[in-house]
Tab-separated table of C-alpha atoms and ligand atoms in Angstrom:
chain	number	residue	atom	x	y	z
A	1	UNK	CA	-8.938	12.233	15.135
A	2	UNK	CA	-7.549	9.996	12.793
A	3	UNK	CA	-9.399	9.530	9.417
A	4	UNK	CA	-8.647	5.324	9.326
A	5	UNK	CA	-7.693	3.334	12.738
A	6	UNK	CA	-7.016	0.174	12.833
A	7	UNK	CA	-7.018	-1.398	16.211
A	8	UNK	CA	-6.025	-5.336	16.802
A	9	UNK	CA	-6.944	-6.433	13.228
A	10	UNK	CA	-6.346	-9.865	12.639
A	11	UNK	CA	-6.966	-11.929	9.387
A	12	UNK	CA	-7.532	-15.825	9.776
A	13	UNK	CA	-7.964	-18.601	7.396
A	14	UNK	CA	-9.713	-21.395	9.585
A	15	UNK	CA	-7.686	-21.539	12.986
A	16	UNK	CA	-4.211	-19.894	10.685
A	17	UNK	CA	-3.786	-16.082	11.432
A	18	UNK	CA	-1.973	-14.949	8.576
A	19	UNK	CA	-2.296	-10.967	9.815
A	20	UNK	CA	-1.908	-10.691	13.308
A	21	UNK	CA	-2.821	-7.613	15.907
A	22	UNK	CA	-2.301	-4.691	13.606
A	23	UNK	CA	-2.491	-1.506	14.643
A	24	UNK	CA	-2.106	1.913	13.436
A	25	UNK	CA	-4.087	5.403	12.457
A	26	UNK	CA	-3.751	7.198	8.933
A	27	UNK	CA	-4.900	10.902	9.415
A	28	UNK	CA	-6.933	12.933	6.627
A	29	UNK	CA	-4.697	13.790	3.927
A	30	UNK	CA	-1.734	11.485	5.136
A	31	UNK	CA	0.538	9.567	3.190
A	32	UNK	CA	1.723	6.250	5.131
A	33	UNK	CA	3.535	3.484	3.126
A	34	UNK	CA	3.393	-0.178	4.633
A	35	UNK	CA	6.671	-2.236	3.720
A	36	UNK	CA	7.631	-6.029	3.841
A	37	UNK	CA	8.427	-8.560	1.519
A	38	UNK	CA	5.812	-10.582	-0.184
A	39	UNK	CA	3.732	-12.948	2.288
A	40	UNK	CA	4.335	-10.097	5.215
A	41	UNK	CA	0.618	-9.777	5.017
A	42	UNK	CA	0.538	-6.023	3.597
A	43	UNK	CA	-1.736	-6.809	0.761
A	44	UNK	CA	-4.136	-8.830	3.177
A	45	UNK	CA	-4.234	-5.465	5.510
A	46	UNK	CA	-5.226	-3.819	2.834
A	47	UNK	CA	-7.827	-6.152	1.700
A	48	UNK	CA	-9.391	-6.181	5.173
A	49	UNK	CA	-9.305	-2.154	5.427
A	50	UNK	CA	-11.461	-2.641	1.740
A	51	UNK	CA	-13.858	-5.170	2.807
A	52	UNK	CA	-12.627	-7.285	-0.183
A	53	UNK	CA	-11.187	-10.279	1.505
A	54	UNK	CA	-13.325	-13.000	0.078
A	55	UNK	CA	-15.794	-15.656	1.982
A	56	UNK	CA	-12.694	-17.951	2.856
A	57	UNK	CA	-10.873	-15.471	5.433
A	58	UNK	CA	-11.997	-13.556	8.293
A	59	UNK	CA	-11.000	-10.812	9.538
A	60	UNK	CA	-10.967	-9.863	13.683
A	61	UNK	CA	-10.454	-6.521	15.690
A	62	UNK	CA	-11.310	-2.782	14.413
A	63	UNK	CA	-11.170	-0.998	11.251
A	64	UNK	CA	-12.214	2.535	11.943
A	65	UNK	CA	-12.833	4.700	9.012
A	66	UNK	CA	-14.465	8.394	9.540
A	67	UNK	CA	-15.697	7.215	12.992
A	68	UNK	CA	-17.714	3.853	11.484
A	69	UNK	CA	-16.412	0.186	12.210
A	70	UNK	CA	-16.090	-1.348	8.839
A	71	UNK	CA	-15.525	-4.963	10.658
A	72	UNK	CA	-19.108	-6.341	10.488
A	73	UNK	CA	-20.757	-3.630	8.338
A	74	UNK	CA	-22.752	-5.097	4.934
A	75	UNK	CA	-21.663	-5.614	1.541
A	76	UNK	CA	-23.835	-3.241	0.134
A	77	UNK	CA	-22.328	-0.655	2.642
A	78	UNK	CA	-18.962	-1.470	2.230
A	79	UNK	CA	-19.451	-1.783	-1.584
A	80	UNK	CA	-20.898	1.878	-1.587
A	81	UNK	CA	-17.857	2.996	0.423
A	82	UNK	CA	-15.875	1.471	-2.291
A	83	UNK	CA	-15.395	3.868	-5.446
A	84	UNK	CA	-16.702	6.415	-3.071
A	85	UNK	CA	-14.583	7.093	-0.409
A	86	UNK	CA	-12.407	4.279	-0.957
A	87	UNK	CA	-10.489	3.446	-4.037
A	88	UNK	CA	-8.187	1.139	-4.396
A	89	UNK	CA	-5.230	0.510	-7.245
A	90	UNK	CA	-3.752	-2.816	-7.934
A	91	UNK	CA	-0.233	-4.202	-8.808
A	92	UNK	CA	-1.908	-5.279	-11.656
A	93	UNK	CA	-4.771	-3.266	-13.515
A	94	UNK	CA	-6.234	-5.909	-15.790
A	95	UNK	CA	-7.641	-7.594	-12.575
A	96	UNK	CA	-9.336	-4.328	-12.014
A	97	UNK	CA	-10.375	-3.337	-15.045
A	98	UNK	CA	-13.112	-4.379	-18.124
A	99	UNK	CA	-11.581	-5.837	-21.112
A	100	UNK	CA	-14.638	-5.993	-23.010
A	101	UNK	CA	-15.201	-1.949	-22.111
A	102	UNK	CA	-13.169	1.214	-23.738
A	103	UNK	CA	-11.607	2.476	-20.950
A	104	UNK	CA	-13.338	6.511	-21.148
A	105	UNK	CA	-16.483	4.675	-20.628
A	106	UNK	CA	-15.300	2.244	-17.455
A	107	UNK	CA	-14.087	5.929	-16.422
A	108	UNK	CA	-17.675	7.508	-17.263
A	109	UNK	CA	-19.680	4.391	-15.381
A	110	UNK	CA	-17.473	5.168	-12.169
A	111	UNK	CA	-18.040	8.874	-12.328
A	112	UNK	CA	-22.474	8.033	-12.865
A	113	UNK	CA	-22.301	5.338	-10.048
A	114	UNK	CA	-19.802	7.392	-7.660
A	115	UNK	CA	-20.895	11.288	-8.267
A	116	UNK	CA	-24.013	10.940	-9.966
A	117	UNK	CA	-22.689	12.817	-13.214
A	118	UNK	CA	-24.816	12.183	-16.178
A	119	UNK	CA	-24.262	10.169	-19.371
A	120	UNK	CA	-23.257	13.238	-21.814
A	121	UNK	CA	-21.027	14.772	-18.936
A	122	UNK	CA	-19.658	11.678	-17.774
A	123	UNK	CA	-17.820	11.116	-20.990
A	124	UNK	CA	-16.549	14.294	-21.139
A	125	UNK	CA	-15.539	14.204	-17.493
A	126	UNK	CA	-13.576	10.745	-18.372
A	127	UNK	CA	-11.587	12.298	-21.152
A	128	UNK	CA	-10.381	15.336	-18.505
A	129	UNK	CA	-10.068	12.758	-16.017
A	130	UNK	CA	-7.818	10.842	-18.535
A	131	UNK	CA	-5.737	14.695	-19.442
A	132	UNK	CA	-5.149	14.784	-15.582
A	133	UNK	CA	-3.143	11.550	-15.586
A	134	UNK	CA	-0.922	13.036	-18.497
A	135	UNK	CA	-2.148	11.757	-21.795
A	136	UNK	CA	-1.563	13.276	-24.385
A	137	UNK	CA	-4.487	12.785	-26.676
A	138	UNK	CA	-7.350	11.853	-24.029
A	139	UNK	CA	-9.926	11.419	-26.691
A	140	UNK	CA	-8.231	8.783	-28.371
A	141	UNK	CA	-7.294	6.832	-25.550
A	142	UNK	CA	-10.357	6.977	-23.973
A	143	UNK	CA	-12.016	4.919	-27.126
A	144	UNK	CA	-8.975	2.240	-25.932
A	145	UNK	CA	-9.703	-1.134	-25.094
A	146	UNK	CA	-7.419	-1.746	-21.644
A	147	UNK	CA	-5.184	-4.857	-24.090
A	148	UNK	CA	-4.014	-1.418	-26.255
A	149	UNK	CA	-2.633	0.320	-23.630
A	150	UNK	CA	1.205	-0.459	-22.307
A	151	UNK	CA	1.239	-1.388	-18.197
A	152	UNK	CA	2.118	2.169	-17.254
A	153	UNK	CA	-0.711	3.924	-19.405
A	154	UNK	CA	-3.159	1.264	-17.891
A	155	UNK	CA	-1.482	2.060	-14.394
A	156	UNK	CA	-2.670	5.251	-15.436
A	157	UNK	CA	-6.416	4.403	-16.116
A	158	UNK	CA	-6.435	2.657	-12.796
A	159	UNK	CA	-5.446	6.108	-11.062
A	160	UNK	CA	-8.148	7.937	-12.946
A	161	UNK	CA	-10.821	5.091	-11.891
A	162	UNK	CA	-9.457	5.946	-8.616
A	163	UNK	CA	-9.650	9.522	-8.242
A	164	UNK	CA	-12.700	9.746	-10.268
A	165	UNK	CA	-15.425	8.576	-6.683
A	166	UNK	CA	-13.343	11.888	-5.281
A	167	UNK	CA	-12.335	9.522	-2.609
A	168	UNK	CA	-10.736	10.535	0.810
A	169	UNK	CA	-8.748	7.387	0.955
A	170	UNK	CA	-6.956	5.416	-1.688
A	171	UNK	CA	-5.061	2.242	-1.261
A	172	UNK	CA	-2.431	1.348	-3.508
A	173	UNK	CA	-1.036	-1.791	-3.477
A	174	UNK	CA	2.557	-2.436	-5.442
A	175	UNK	CA	1.008	-0.132	-7.846
A	176	UNK	CA	4.469	0.466	-9.430
A	177	UNK	CA	5.855	-3.052	-9.208
A	178	UNK	CA	5.078	-4.686	-12.397
A	179	UNK	CA	6.836	-1.645	-14.679
A	180	UNK	CA	9.592	-0.930	-15.398
A	181	UNK	CA	12.147	1.695	-13.789
A	182	UNK	CA	11.645	4.385	-15.419
A	183	UNK	CA	7.463	4.349	-15.856
A	184	UNK	CA	7.909	3.147	-12.218
A	185	UNK	CA	9.008	6.831	-11.236
A	186	UNK	CA	6.773	8.928	-13.452
A	187	UNK	CA	3.553	6.859	-11.950
A	188	UNK	CA	5.248	7.745	-8.512
A	189	UNK	CA	4.804	11.325	-9.475
A	190	UNK	CA	2.100	11.333	-10.850
A	191	UNK	CA	0.173	9.383	-7.878
A	192	UNK	CA	1.945	12.129	-5.530
A	193	UNK	CA	0.424	15.307	-7.652
A	194	UNK	CA	-2.851	13.787	-7.660
A	195	UNK	CA	-3.392	12.577	-3.841
A	196	UNK	CA	-2.082	16.200	-3.311
A	197	UNK	CA	-4.713	17.905	-5.476
A	198	UNK	CA	-7.037	15.761	-4.246
A	199	UNK	CA	-5.786	16.305	-0.603
A	200	UNK	CA	-6.988	12.670	0.003
A	201	UNK	CA	-5.261	10.271	2.399
A	202	UNK	CA	-3.111	7.470	0.841
A	203	UNK	CA	-1.814	3.965	1.952
A	204	UNK	CA	0.795	2.960	-0.335
A	205	UNK	CA	2.157	-0.747	0.085
A	206	UNK	CA	5.908	-1.666	-1.631
A	207	UNK	CA	8.456	-4.073	-0.807
A	208	UNK	CA	10.944	-1.470	-1.559
A	209	UNK	CA	11.544	1.345	1.365
A	210	UNK	CA	13.004	3.751	-1.562
A	211	UNK	CA	9.076	3.556	-3.084
A	212	UNK	CA	7.455	4.368	-0.036
A	213	UNK	CA	10.202	7.414	1.204
A	214	UNK	CA	9.624	9.203	-2.253
A	215	UNK	CA	5.958	9.608	-1.335
A	216	UNK	CA	5.187	8.728	2.044
A	217	UNK	CA	5.011	10.531	5.123
A	218	UNK	CA	5.294	7.764	7.811
A	219	UNK	CA	6.025	4.064	7.413
A	220	UNK	CA	5.024	0.801	9.026
A	221	UNK	CA	7.137	-2.524	8.795
A	222	UNK	CA	5.200	-5.553	8.685
A	223	UNK	CA	7.054	-9.248	9.055
A	224	UNK	CA	5.272	-12.301	9.562
A	225	UNK	CA	1.646	-10.838	9.191
A	226	UNK	CA	2.450	-8.531	12.194
A	227	UNK	CA	3.402	-4.785	12.523
A	228	UNK	CA	7.461	-4.407	13.804
A	229	UNK	CA	8.044	-1.190	13.082
A	230	UNK	CA	6.549	2.242	12.421
A	231	UNK	CA	7.729	5.579	12.172
A	232	UNK	CA	8.331	9.273	10.216
A	233	UNK	CA	10.168	8.850	6.720
A	234	UNK	CA	13.164	10.010	8.314
A	235	UNK	CA	12.877	8.100	11.544
A	236	UNK	CA	12.787	4.804	9.784
A	237	UNK	CA	15.595	5.708	6.774
A	238	UNK	CA	18.323	7.383	9.103
A	239	UNK	CA	17.248	5.407	12.625
A	240	UNK	CA	15.535	2.159	11.704
A	241	UNK	CA	15.397	0.339	15.207
A	242	UNK	CA	14.058	-3.256	14.206
A	243	UNK	CA	16.768	-5.237	12.611
A	244	UNK	CA	14.282	-6.256	9.766
A	245	UNK	CA	13.639	-2.446	8.491
A	246	UNK	CA	17.471	-2.284	8.424
A	247	UNK	CA	17.703	-5.130	6.384
A	248	UNK	CA	14.705	-3.427	3.869
A	249	UNK	CA	17.043	-0.296	4.144
A	250	UNK	CA	20.091	-1.772	2.862
A	251	UNK	CA	18.487	-4.269	0.193
A	252	UNK	CA	15.996	-1.047	-0.954
A	253	UNK	CA	16.792	-0.334	-5.129
A	254	UNK	CA	17.864	3.277	-4.428
A	255	UNK	CA	20.855	2.044	-2.146
A	256	UNK	CA	21.434	-0.907	-4.327
A	257	UNK	CA	22.276	1.648	-7.516
A	258	UNK	CA	24.668	3.300	-5.342
A	259	UNK	CA	26.373	0.106	-3.940
A	260	UNK	CA	26.416	-1.163	-7.274
A	261	UNK	CA	27.975	2.025	-8.617
A	262	UNK	CA	30.833	1.050	-6.214
A	263	UNK	CA	30.932	-2.495	-7.458
A	264	UNK	CA	30.530	-3.741	-4.311
A	265	UNK	CA	28.158	-6.937	-3.691
A	266	UNK	CA	24.648	-6.453	-3.166
A	267	UNK	CA	23.181	-7.013	0.407
A	268	UNK	CA	20.419	-9.606	0.790
A	269	UNK	CA	18.114	-10.632	3.612
A	270	UNK	CA	19.435	-14.066	4.852
A	271	UNK	CA	16.513	-16.773	4.538
A	272	UNK	CA	13.169	-16.690	2.935
A	273	UNK	CA	9.749	-15.754	3.788
A	274	UNK	CA	7.669	-18.358	5.453
A	275	UNK	CA	4.774	-19.118	3.807
A	276	UNK	CA	1.798	-17.487	4.866
A	277	UNK	CA	0.576	-18.992	8.760
A	278	UNK	CA	3.862	-21.027	8.987
A	279	UNK	CA	6.613	-18.381	10.455
A	280	UNK	CA	7.776	-19.484	13.758
A	281	UNK	CA	6.116	-18.565	17.164
A	282	UNK	CA	7.322	-15.741	19.219
A	283	UNK	CA	9.324	-13.109	16.839
A	284	UNK	CA	8.394	-13.429	13.378
A	285	UNK	CA	11.987	-12.821	12.058
A	286	UNK	CA	13.690	-14.767	14.607
A	287	UNK	CA	15.230	-17.461	12.392
A	288	UNK	CA	16.734	-14.679	9.809
A	289	UNK	CA	18.072	-12.606	12.766
A	290	UNK	CA	21.493	-12.771	13.917
A	291	UNK	CA	20.832	-10.838	16.715
A	292	UNK	CA	17.753	-13.502	18.106
A	293	UNK	CA	18.609	-14.876	21.832
A	294	UNK	CA	16.117	-16.893	23.654
A	295	UNK	CA	14.251	-14.121	25.000
A	296	UNK	CA	12.471	-13.824	21.123
A	297	UNK	CA	10.935	-16.902	21.407
A	298	UNK	CA	8.015	-14.886	22.910
A	299	UNK	CA	6.864	-11.890	20.693
A	300	UNK	CA	8.127	-8.500	21.865
A	301	UNK	CA	5.308	-6.015	22.993
A	302	UNK	CA	5.504	-3.126	20.713
A	303	UNK	CA	6.943	0.496	22.446
A	304	UNK	CA	4.892	3.407	22.782
A	305	UNK	CA	5.723	6.858	21.094
A	306	UNK	CA	5.854	8.254	17.256
A	307	UNK	CA	8.771	5.970	16.616
A	308	UNK	CA	7.551	2.528	17.990
A	309	UNK	CA	9.443	-1.160	17.546
A	310	UNK	CA	8.563	-4.346	18.442
A	311	UNK	CA	12.208	-6.182	18.963
A	312	UNK	CA	13.872	-7.520	21.873
A	313	UNK	CA	17.439	-5.964	21.143
A	314	UNK	CA	16.296	-3.225	18.897
A	315	UNK	CA	19.243	-1.180	17.044
A	316	UNK	CA	20.360	1.832	18.347
A	317	UNK	CA	18.254	5.074	18.263
A	318	UNK	CA	21.199	7.407	18.104
A	319	UNK	CA	23.268	5.531	15.820
A	320	UNK	CA	22.877	6.709	11.747
A	321	UNK	CA	21.340	4.083	9.727
A	322	UNK	CA	20.535	1.483	12.854
A	323	UNK	CA	24.053	0.194	13.852
A	324	UNK	CA	24.556	-1.107	17.189
B	1	SF4	S1	13.273	-9.825	18.927
B	1	SF4	FE1	14.796	-10.744	18.497
B	1	SF4	S2	14.690	-12.036	16.778
B	1	SF4	FE2	13.382	-10.800	16.667
B	1	SF4	S3	14.078	-8.535	15.346
B	1	SF4	FE3	14.371	-8.191	17.425
B	1	SF4	S4	16.673	-9.062	17.655
B	1	SF4	FE4	15.738	-9.834	16.277
């Protein structure tokens, strides 16, 4: 049974659907990457799972976590789940850290609230956690305030906070996007190791397929607030079937480095992402897709199977890198 099961999840602002009909599963210990450009609905999906949409947004459909329906659950219950069983790592850790509290104190509070650890033991455990996220002198860093740390160090504190509650699921929303490339790689390696050690599931949101393919088992591509393709990392990297996934693959950082080294012009996806809720009707990618036909005025049904795509004219599954 899936640990997390999304069925026809939609998120609306008034009458405007910003996320529509999103369905996918995450099994215990599995790592699922959600990819797409900014505005594709990835973060809203994660916030809906965590019950953090705020007052102006409404979710419909179903978010089942370990057999329990979270849509419609009380804020008290959701707040208990967050930290106890579902942890979030955000792109900008300063939005989640308390600037006036030392990092050791913040981690200690999480341990006391979510694991019932006593005050003194929580401070010792906080220092241990800072060691696990590779601070070389964890006692010294435990006494620091968030503003005294670099971006990469703050993100490591966020990861320590995420695992402090011993979660079953970590939702990581663009955790490396604000960091430089070398730090990005270190943070991904750290996340990879800790998720394995903790044996928890991971939903990793990124706009770069190269980031997701580093540590995930499966990929979900979103565009226009909809899931347009899903499959194993190998399916998506070697045989992308949706033109949007193929375009993301062609613009991913790993491939860009390869292309740059050959002195070739970097590829880009034509056009830009419309603002949320203002995608064209039918297939939301049709204004940017060179294969669009009149059939694309209707949204295509998602296929069944392990590698699924929602496209009227999908790329050839049997050819490398999605050529037709
Ligand atoms: S449904 Fe049509 S417009 Fe959309 S990606 Fe497929 S071919 Fe392109």
